[in-house]
PDB file of N, CA and C in Angstrom:
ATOM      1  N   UNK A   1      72.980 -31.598-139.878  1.00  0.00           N
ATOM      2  CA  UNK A   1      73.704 -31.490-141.130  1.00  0.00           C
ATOM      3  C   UNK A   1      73.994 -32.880-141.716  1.00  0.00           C
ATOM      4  N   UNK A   2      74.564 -34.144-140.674  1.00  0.00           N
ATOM      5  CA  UNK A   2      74.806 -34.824-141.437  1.00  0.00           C
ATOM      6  C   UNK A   2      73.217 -35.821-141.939  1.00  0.00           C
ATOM      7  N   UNK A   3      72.054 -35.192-141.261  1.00  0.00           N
ATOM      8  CA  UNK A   3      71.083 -36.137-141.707  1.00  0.00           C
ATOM      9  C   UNK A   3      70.471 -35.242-143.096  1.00  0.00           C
ATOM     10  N   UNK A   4      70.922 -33.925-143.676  1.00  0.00           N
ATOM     11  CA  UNK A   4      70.569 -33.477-144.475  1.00  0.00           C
ATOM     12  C   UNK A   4      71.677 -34.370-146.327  1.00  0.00           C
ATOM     13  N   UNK A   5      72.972 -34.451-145.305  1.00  0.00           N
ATOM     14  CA  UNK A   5      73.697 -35.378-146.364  1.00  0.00           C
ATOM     15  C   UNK A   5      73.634 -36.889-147.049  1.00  0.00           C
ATOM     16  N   UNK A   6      73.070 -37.477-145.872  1.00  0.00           N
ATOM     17  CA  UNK A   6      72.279 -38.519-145.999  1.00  0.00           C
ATOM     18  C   UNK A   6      71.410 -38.132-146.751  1.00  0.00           C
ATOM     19  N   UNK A   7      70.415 -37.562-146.498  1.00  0.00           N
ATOM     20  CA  UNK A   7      68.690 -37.708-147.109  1.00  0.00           C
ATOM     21  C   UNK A   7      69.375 -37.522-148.986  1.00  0.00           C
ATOM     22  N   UNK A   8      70.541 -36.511-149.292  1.00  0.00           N
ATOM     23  CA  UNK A   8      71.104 -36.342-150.364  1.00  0.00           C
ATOM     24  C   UNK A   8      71.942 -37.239-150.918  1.00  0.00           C
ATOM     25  N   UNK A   9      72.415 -37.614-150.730  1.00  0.00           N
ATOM     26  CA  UNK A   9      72.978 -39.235-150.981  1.00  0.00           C
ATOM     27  C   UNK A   9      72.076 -40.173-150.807  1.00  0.00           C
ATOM     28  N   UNK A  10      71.135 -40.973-150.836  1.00  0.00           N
ATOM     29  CA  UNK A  10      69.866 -41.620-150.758  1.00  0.00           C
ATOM     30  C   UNK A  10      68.923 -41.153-151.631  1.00  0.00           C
ATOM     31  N   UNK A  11      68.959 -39.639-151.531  1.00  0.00           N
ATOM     32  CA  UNK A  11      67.883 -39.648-152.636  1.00  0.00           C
ATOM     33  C   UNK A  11      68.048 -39.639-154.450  1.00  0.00           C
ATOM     34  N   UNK A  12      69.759 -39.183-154.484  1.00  0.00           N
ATOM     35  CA  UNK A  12      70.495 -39.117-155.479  1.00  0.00           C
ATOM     36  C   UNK A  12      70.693 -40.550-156.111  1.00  0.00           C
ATOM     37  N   UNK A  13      70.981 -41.406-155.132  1.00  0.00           N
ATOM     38  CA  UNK A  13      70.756 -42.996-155.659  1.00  0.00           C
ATOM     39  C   UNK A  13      69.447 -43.256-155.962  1.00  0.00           C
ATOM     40  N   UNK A  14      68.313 -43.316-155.156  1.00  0.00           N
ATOM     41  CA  UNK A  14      67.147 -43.455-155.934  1.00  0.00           C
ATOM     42  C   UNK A  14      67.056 -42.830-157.139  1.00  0.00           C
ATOM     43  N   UNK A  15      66.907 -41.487-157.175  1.00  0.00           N
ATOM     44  CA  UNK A  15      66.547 -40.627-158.316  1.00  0.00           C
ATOM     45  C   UNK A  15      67.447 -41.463-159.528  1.00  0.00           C
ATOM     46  N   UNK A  16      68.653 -41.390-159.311  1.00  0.00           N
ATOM     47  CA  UNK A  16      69.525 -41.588-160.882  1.00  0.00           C
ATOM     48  C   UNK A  16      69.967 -43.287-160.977  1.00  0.00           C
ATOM     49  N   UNK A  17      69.009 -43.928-160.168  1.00  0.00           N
ATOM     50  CA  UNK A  17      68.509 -45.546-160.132  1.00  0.00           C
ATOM     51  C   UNK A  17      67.691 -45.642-161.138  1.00  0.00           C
ATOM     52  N   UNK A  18      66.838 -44.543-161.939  1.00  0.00           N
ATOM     53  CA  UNK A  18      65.720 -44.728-162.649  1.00  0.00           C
ATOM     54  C   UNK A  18      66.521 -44.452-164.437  1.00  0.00           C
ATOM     55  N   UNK A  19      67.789 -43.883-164.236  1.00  0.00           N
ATOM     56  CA  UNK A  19      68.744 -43.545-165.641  1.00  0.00           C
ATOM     57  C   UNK A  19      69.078 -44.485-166.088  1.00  0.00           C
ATOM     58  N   UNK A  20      69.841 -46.151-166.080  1.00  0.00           N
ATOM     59  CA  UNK A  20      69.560 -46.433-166.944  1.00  0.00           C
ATOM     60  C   UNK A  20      68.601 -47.274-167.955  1.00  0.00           C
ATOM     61  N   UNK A  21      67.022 -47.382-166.863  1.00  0.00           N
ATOM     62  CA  UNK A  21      66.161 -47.571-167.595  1.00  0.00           C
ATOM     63  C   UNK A  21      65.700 -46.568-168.612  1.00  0.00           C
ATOM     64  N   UNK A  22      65.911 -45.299-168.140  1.00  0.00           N
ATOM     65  CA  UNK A  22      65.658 -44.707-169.318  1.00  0.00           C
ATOM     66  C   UNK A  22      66.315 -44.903-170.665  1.00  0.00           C
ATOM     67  N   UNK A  23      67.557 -44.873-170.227  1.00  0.00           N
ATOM     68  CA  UNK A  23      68.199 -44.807-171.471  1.00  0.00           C
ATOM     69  C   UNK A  23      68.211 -46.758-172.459  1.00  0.00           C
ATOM     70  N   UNK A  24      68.132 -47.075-171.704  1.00  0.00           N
ATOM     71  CA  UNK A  24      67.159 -48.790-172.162  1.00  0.00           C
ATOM     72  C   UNK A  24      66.457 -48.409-173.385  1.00  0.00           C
ATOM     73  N   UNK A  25      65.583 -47.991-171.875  1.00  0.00           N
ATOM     74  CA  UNK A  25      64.364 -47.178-173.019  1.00  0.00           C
ATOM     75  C   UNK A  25      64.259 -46.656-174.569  1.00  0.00           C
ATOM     76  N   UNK A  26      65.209 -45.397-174.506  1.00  0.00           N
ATOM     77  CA  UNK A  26      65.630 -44.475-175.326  1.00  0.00           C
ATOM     78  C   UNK A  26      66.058 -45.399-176.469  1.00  0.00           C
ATOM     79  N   UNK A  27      67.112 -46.365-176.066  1.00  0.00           N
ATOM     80  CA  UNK A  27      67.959 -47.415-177.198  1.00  0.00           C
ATOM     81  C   UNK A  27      67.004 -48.126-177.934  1.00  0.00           C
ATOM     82  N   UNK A  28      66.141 -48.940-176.977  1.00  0.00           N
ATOM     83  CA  UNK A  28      66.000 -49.623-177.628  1.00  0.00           C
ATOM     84  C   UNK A  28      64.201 -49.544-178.132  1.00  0.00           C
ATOM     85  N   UNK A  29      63.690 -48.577-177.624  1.00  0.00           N
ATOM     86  CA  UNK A  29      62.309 -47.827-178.108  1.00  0.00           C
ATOM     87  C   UNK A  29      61.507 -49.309-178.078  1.00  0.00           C
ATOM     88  N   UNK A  30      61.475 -49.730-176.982  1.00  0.00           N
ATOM     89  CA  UNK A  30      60.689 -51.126-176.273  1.00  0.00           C
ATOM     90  C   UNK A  30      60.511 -50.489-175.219  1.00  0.00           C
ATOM     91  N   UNK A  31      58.933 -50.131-175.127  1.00  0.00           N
ATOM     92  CA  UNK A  31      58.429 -50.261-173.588  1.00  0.00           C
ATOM     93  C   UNK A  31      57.079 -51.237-173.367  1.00  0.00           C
ATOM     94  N   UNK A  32      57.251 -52.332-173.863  1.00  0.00           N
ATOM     95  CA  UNK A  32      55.925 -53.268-173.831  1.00  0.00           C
ATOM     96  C   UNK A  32      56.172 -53.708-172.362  1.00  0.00           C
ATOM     97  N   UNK A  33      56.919 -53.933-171.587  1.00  0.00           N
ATOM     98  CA  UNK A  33      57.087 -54.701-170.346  1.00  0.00           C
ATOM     99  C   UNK A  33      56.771 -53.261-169.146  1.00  0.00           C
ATOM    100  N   UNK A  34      56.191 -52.419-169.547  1.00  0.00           N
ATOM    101  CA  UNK A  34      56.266 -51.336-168.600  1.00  0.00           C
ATOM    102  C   UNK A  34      55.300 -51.291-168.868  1.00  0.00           C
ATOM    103  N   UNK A  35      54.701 -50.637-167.146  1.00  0.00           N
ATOM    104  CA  UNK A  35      53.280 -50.603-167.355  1.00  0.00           C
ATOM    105  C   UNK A  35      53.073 -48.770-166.755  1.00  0.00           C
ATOM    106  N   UNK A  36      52.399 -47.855-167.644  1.00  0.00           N
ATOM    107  CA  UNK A  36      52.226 -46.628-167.565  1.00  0.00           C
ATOM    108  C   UNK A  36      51.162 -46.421-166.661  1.00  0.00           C
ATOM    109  N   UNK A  37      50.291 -47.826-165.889  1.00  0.00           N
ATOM    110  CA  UNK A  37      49.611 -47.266-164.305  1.00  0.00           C
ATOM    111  C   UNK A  37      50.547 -47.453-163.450  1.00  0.00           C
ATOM    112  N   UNK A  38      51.803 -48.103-163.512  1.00  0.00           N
ATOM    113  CA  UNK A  38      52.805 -48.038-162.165  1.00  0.00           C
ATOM    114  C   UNK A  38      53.781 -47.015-162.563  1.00  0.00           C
ATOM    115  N   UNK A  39      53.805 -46.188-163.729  1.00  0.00           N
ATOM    116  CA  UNK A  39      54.404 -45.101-163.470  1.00  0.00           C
ATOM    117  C   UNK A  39      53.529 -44.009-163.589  1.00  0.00           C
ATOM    118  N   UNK A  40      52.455 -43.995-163.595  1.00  0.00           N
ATOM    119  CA  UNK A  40      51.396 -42.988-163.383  1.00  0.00           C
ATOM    120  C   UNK A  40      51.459 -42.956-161.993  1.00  0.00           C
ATOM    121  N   UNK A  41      51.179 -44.019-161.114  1.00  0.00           N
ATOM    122  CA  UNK A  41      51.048 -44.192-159.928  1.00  0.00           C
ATOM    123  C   UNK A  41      52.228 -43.333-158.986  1.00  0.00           C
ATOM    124  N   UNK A  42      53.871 -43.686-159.672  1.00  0.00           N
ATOM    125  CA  UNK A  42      54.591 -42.823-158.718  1.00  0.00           C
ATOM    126  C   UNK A  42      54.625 -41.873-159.351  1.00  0.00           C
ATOM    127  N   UNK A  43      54.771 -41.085-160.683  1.00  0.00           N
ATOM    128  CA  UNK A  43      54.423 -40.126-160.375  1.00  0.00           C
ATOM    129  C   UNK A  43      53.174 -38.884-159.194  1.00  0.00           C
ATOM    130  N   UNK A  44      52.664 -39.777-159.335  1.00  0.00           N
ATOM    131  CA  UNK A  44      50.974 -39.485-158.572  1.00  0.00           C
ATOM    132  C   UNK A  44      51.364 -39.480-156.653  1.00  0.00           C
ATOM    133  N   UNK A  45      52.452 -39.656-156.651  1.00  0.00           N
ATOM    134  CA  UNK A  45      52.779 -40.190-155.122  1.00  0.00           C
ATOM    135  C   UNK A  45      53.896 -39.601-154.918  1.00  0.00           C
ATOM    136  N   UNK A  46      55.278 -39.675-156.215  1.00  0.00           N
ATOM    137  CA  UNK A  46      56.365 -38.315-156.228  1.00  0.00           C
ATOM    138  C   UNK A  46      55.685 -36.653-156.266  1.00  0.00           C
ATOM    139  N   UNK A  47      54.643 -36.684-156.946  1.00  0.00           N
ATOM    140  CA  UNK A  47      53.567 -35.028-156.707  1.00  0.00           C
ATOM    141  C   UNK A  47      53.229 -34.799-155.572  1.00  0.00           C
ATOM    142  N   UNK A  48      52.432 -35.308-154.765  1.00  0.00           N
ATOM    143  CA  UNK A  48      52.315 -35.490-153.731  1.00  0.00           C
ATOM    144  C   UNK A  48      53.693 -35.274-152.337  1.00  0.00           C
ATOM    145  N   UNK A  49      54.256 -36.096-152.711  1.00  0.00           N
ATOM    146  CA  UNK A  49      55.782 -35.452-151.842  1.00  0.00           C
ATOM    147  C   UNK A  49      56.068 -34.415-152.099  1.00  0.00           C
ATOM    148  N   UNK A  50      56.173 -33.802-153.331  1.00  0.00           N
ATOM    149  CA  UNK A  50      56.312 -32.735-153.920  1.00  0.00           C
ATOM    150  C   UNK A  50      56.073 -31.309-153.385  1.00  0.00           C
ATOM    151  N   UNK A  51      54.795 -31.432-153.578  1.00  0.00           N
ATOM    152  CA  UNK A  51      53.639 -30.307-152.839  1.00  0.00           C
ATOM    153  C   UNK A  51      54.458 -30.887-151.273  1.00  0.00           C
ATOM    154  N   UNK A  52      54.279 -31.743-150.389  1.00  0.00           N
ATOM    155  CA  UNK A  52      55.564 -31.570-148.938  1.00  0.00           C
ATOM    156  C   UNK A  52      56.824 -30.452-148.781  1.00  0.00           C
ATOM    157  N   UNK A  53      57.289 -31.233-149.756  1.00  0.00           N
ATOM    158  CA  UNK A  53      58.859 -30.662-149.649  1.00  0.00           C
ATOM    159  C   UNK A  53      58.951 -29.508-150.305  1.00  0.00           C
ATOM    160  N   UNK A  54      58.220 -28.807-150.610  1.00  0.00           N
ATOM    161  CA  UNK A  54      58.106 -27.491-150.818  1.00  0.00           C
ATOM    162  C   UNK A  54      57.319 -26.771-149.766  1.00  0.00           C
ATOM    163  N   UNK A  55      56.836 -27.558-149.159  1.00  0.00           N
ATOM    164  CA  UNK A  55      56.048 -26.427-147.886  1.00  0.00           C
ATOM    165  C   UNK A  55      56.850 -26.864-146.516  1.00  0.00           C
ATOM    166  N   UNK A  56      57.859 -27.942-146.417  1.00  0.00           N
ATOM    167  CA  UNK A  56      58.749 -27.539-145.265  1.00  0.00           C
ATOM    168  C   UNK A  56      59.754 -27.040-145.910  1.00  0.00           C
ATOM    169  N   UNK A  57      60.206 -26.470-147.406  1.00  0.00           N
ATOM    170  CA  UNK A  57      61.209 -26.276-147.722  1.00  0.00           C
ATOM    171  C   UNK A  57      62.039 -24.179-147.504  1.00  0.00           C
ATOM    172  N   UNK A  58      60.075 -24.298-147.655  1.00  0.00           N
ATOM    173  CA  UNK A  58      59.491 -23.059-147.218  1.00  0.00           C
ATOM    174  C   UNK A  58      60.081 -22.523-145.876  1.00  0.00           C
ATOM    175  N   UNK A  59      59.797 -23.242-144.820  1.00  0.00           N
ATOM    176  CA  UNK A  59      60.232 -22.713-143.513  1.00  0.00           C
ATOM    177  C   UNK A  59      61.604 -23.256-143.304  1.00  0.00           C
ATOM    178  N   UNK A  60      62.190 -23.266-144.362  1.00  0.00           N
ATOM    179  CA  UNK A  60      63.898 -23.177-144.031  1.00  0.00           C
ATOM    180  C   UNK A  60      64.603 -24.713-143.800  1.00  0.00           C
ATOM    181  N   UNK A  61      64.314 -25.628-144.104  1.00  0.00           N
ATOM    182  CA  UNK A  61      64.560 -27.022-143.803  1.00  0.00           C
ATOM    183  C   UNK A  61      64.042 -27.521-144.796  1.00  0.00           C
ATOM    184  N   UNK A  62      64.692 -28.917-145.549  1.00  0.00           N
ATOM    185  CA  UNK A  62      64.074 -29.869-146.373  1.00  0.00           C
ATOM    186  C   UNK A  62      64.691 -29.288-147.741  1.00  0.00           C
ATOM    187  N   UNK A  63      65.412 -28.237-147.700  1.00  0.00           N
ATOM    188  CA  UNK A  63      66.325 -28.491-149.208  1.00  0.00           C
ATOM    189  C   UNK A  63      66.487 -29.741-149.629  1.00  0.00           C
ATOM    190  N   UNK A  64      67.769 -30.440-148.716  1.00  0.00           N
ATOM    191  CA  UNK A  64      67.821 -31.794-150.321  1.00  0.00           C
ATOM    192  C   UNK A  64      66.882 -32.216-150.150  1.00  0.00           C
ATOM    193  N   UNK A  65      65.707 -32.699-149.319  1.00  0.00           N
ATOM    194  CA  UNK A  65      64.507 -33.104-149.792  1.00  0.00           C
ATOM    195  C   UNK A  65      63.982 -33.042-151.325  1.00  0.00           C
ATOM    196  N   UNK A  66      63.783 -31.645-151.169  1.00  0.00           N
ATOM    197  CA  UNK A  66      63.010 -30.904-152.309  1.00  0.00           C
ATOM    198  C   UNK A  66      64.191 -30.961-153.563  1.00  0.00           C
ATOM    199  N   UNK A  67      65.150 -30.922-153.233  1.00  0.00           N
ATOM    200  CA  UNK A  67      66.186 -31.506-154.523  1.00  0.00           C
ATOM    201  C   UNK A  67      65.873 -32.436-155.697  1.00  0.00           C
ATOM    202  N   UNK A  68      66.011 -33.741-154.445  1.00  0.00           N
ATOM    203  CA  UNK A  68      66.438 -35.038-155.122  1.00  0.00           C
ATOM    204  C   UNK A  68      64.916 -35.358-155.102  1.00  0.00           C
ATOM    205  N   UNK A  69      63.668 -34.640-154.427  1.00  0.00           N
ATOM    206  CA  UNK A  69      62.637 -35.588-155.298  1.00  0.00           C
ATOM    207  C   UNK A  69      61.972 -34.902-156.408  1.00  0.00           C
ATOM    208  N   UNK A  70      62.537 -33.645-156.705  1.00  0.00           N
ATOM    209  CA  UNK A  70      62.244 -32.900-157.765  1.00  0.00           C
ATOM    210  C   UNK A  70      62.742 -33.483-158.717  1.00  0.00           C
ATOM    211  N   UNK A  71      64.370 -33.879-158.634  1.00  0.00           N
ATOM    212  CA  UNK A  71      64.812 -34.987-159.993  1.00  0.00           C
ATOM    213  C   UNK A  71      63.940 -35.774-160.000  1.00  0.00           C
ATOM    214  N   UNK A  72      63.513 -36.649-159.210  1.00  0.00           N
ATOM    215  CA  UNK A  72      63.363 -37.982-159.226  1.00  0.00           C
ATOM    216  C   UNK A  72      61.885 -37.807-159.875  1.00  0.00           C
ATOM    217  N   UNK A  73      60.990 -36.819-159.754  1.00  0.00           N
ATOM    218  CA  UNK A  73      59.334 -36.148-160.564  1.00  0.00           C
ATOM    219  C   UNK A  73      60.089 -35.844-161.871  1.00  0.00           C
ATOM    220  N   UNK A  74      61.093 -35.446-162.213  1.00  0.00           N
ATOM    221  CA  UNK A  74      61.524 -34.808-163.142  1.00  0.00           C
ATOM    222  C   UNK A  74      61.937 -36.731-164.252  1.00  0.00           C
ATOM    223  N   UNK A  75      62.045 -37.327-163.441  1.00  0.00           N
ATOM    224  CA  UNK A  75      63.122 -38.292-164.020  1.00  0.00           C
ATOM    225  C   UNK A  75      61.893 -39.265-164.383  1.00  0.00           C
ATOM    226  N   UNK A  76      60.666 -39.581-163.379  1.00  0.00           N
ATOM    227  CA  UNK A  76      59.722 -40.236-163.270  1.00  0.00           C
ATOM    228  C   UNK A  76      58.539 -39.522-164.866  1.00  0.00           C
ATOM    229  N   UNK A  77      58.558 -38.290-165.257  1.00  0.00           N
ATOM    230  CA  UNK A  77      57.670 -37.725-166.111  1.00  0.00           C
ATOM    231  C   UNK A  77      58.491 -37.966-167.470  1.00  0.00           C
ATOM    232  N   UNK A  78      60.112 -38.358-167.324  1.00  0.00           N
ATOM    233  CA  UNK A  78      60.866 -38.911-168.528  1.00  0.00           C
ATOM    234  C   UNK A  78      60.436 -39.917-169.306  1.00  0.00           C
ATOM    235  N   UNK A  79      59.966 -40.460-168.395  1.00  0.00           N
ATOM    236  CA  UNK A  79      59.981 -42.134-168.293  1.00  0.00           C
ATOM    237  C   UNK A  79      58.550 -42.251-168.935  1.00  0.00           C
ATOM    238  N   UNK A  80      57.662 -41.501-168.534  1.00  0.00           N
ATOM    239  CA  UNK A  80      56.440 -41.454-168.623  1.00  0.00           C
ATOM    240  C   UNK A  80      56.292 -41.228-170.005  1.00  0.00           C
ATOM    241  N   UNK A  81      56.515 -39.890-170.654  1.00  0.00           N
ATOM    242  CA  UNK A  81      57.027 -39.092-172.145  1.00  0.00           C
ATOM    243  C   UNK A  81      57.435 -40.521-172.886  1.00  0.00           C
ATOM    244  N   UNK A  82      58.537 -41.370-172.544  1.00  0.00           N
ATOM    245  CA  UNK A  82      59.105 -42.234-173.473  1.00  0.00           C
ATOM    246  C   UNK A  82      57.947 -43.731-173.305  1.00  0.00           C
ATOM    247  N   UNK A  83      57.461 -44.007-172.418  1.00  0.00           N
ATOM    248  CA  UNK A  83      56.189 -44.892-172.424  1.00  0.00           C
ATOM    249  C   UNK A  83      55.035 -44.366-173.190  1.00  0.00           C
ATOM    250  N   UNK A  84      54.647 -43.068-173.243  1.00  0.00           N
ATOM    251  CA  UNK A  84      54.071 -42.895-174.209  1.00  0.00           C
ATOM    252  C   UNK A  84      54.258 -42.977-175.391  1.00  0.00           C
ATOM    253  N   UNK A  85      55.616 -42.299-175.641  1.00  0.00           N
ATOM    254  CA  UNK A  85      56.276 -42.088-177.323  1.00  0.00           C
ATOM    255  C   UNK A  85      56.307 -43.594-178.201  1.00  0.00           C
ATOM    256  N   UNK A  86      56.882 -44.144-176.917  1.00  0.00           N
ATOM    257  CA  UNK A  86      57.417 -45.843-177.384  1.00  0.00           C
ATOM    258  C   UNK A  86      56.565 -46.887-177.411  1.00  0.00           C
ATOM    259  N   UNK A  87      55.156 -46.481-176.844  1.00  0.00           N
ATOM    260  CA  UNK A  87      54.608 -47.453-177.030  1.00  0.00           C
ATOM    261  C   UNK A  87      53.694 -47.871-178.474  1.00  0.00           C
ATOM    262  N   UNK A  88      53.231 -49.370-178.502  1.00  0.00           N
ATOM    263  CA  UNK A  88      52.858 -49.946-179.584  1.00  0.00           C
ATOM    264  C   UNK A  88      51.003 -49.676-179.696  1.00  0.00           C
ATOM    265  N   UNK A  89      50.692 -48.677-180.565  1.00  0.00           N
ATOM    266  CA  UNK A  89      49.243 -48.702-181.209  1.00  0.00           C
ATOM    267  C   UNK A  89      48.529 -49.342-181.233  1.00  0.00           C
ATOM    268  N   UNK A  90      47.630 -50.002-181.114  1.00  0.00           N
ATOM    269  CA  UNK A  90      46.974 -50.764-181.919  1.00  0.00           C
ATOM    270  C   UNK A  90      46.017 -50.359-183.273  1.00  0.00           C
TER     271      UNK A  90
END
């Protein structure tokens, strides 16, 4: 139990570690310093965990797992949406 509270507290800091770049983001609709293959990349590697923590979540173990990296796919495809939206044309 208490290593399930841990893994939830740890992953809750990572995950909502990525908020206020977003909202950076959001303000100030500058994403030239971001690069959309290193957030392609974790997304591509948060999916991957993903598909995990849903198949031990399955046999009864790995809830907050499957929690906090579902935010954190959820928070990572934000980020992604506003690198697209925000970025500059040529």
């Amino acid at each position: 139990m208490i290593y399930a509270v841990m893994q939830l507290i740890g992953g809750f800091i990572l995950a909502f570690g990525w908020i206020p770049q977003i909202v950076q983001v959001i303000r100030t609709k500058s994403v030239a310093d971001l690069s959309l293959k290193t957030f392609g990349s974790l997304v591509a590697g948060i999916g991957l965990m993903e598909v995990y923590a849903i198949h031990i979540a399955q046999g009864g173990v790995g809830i907050p797992f499957l929690i906090t990296n579902t935010l954190s796919l959820v928070l990572m495809l934000i980020m992604i949406g506003c690198i697209l939206k925000y970025r500059k044309r040529p």
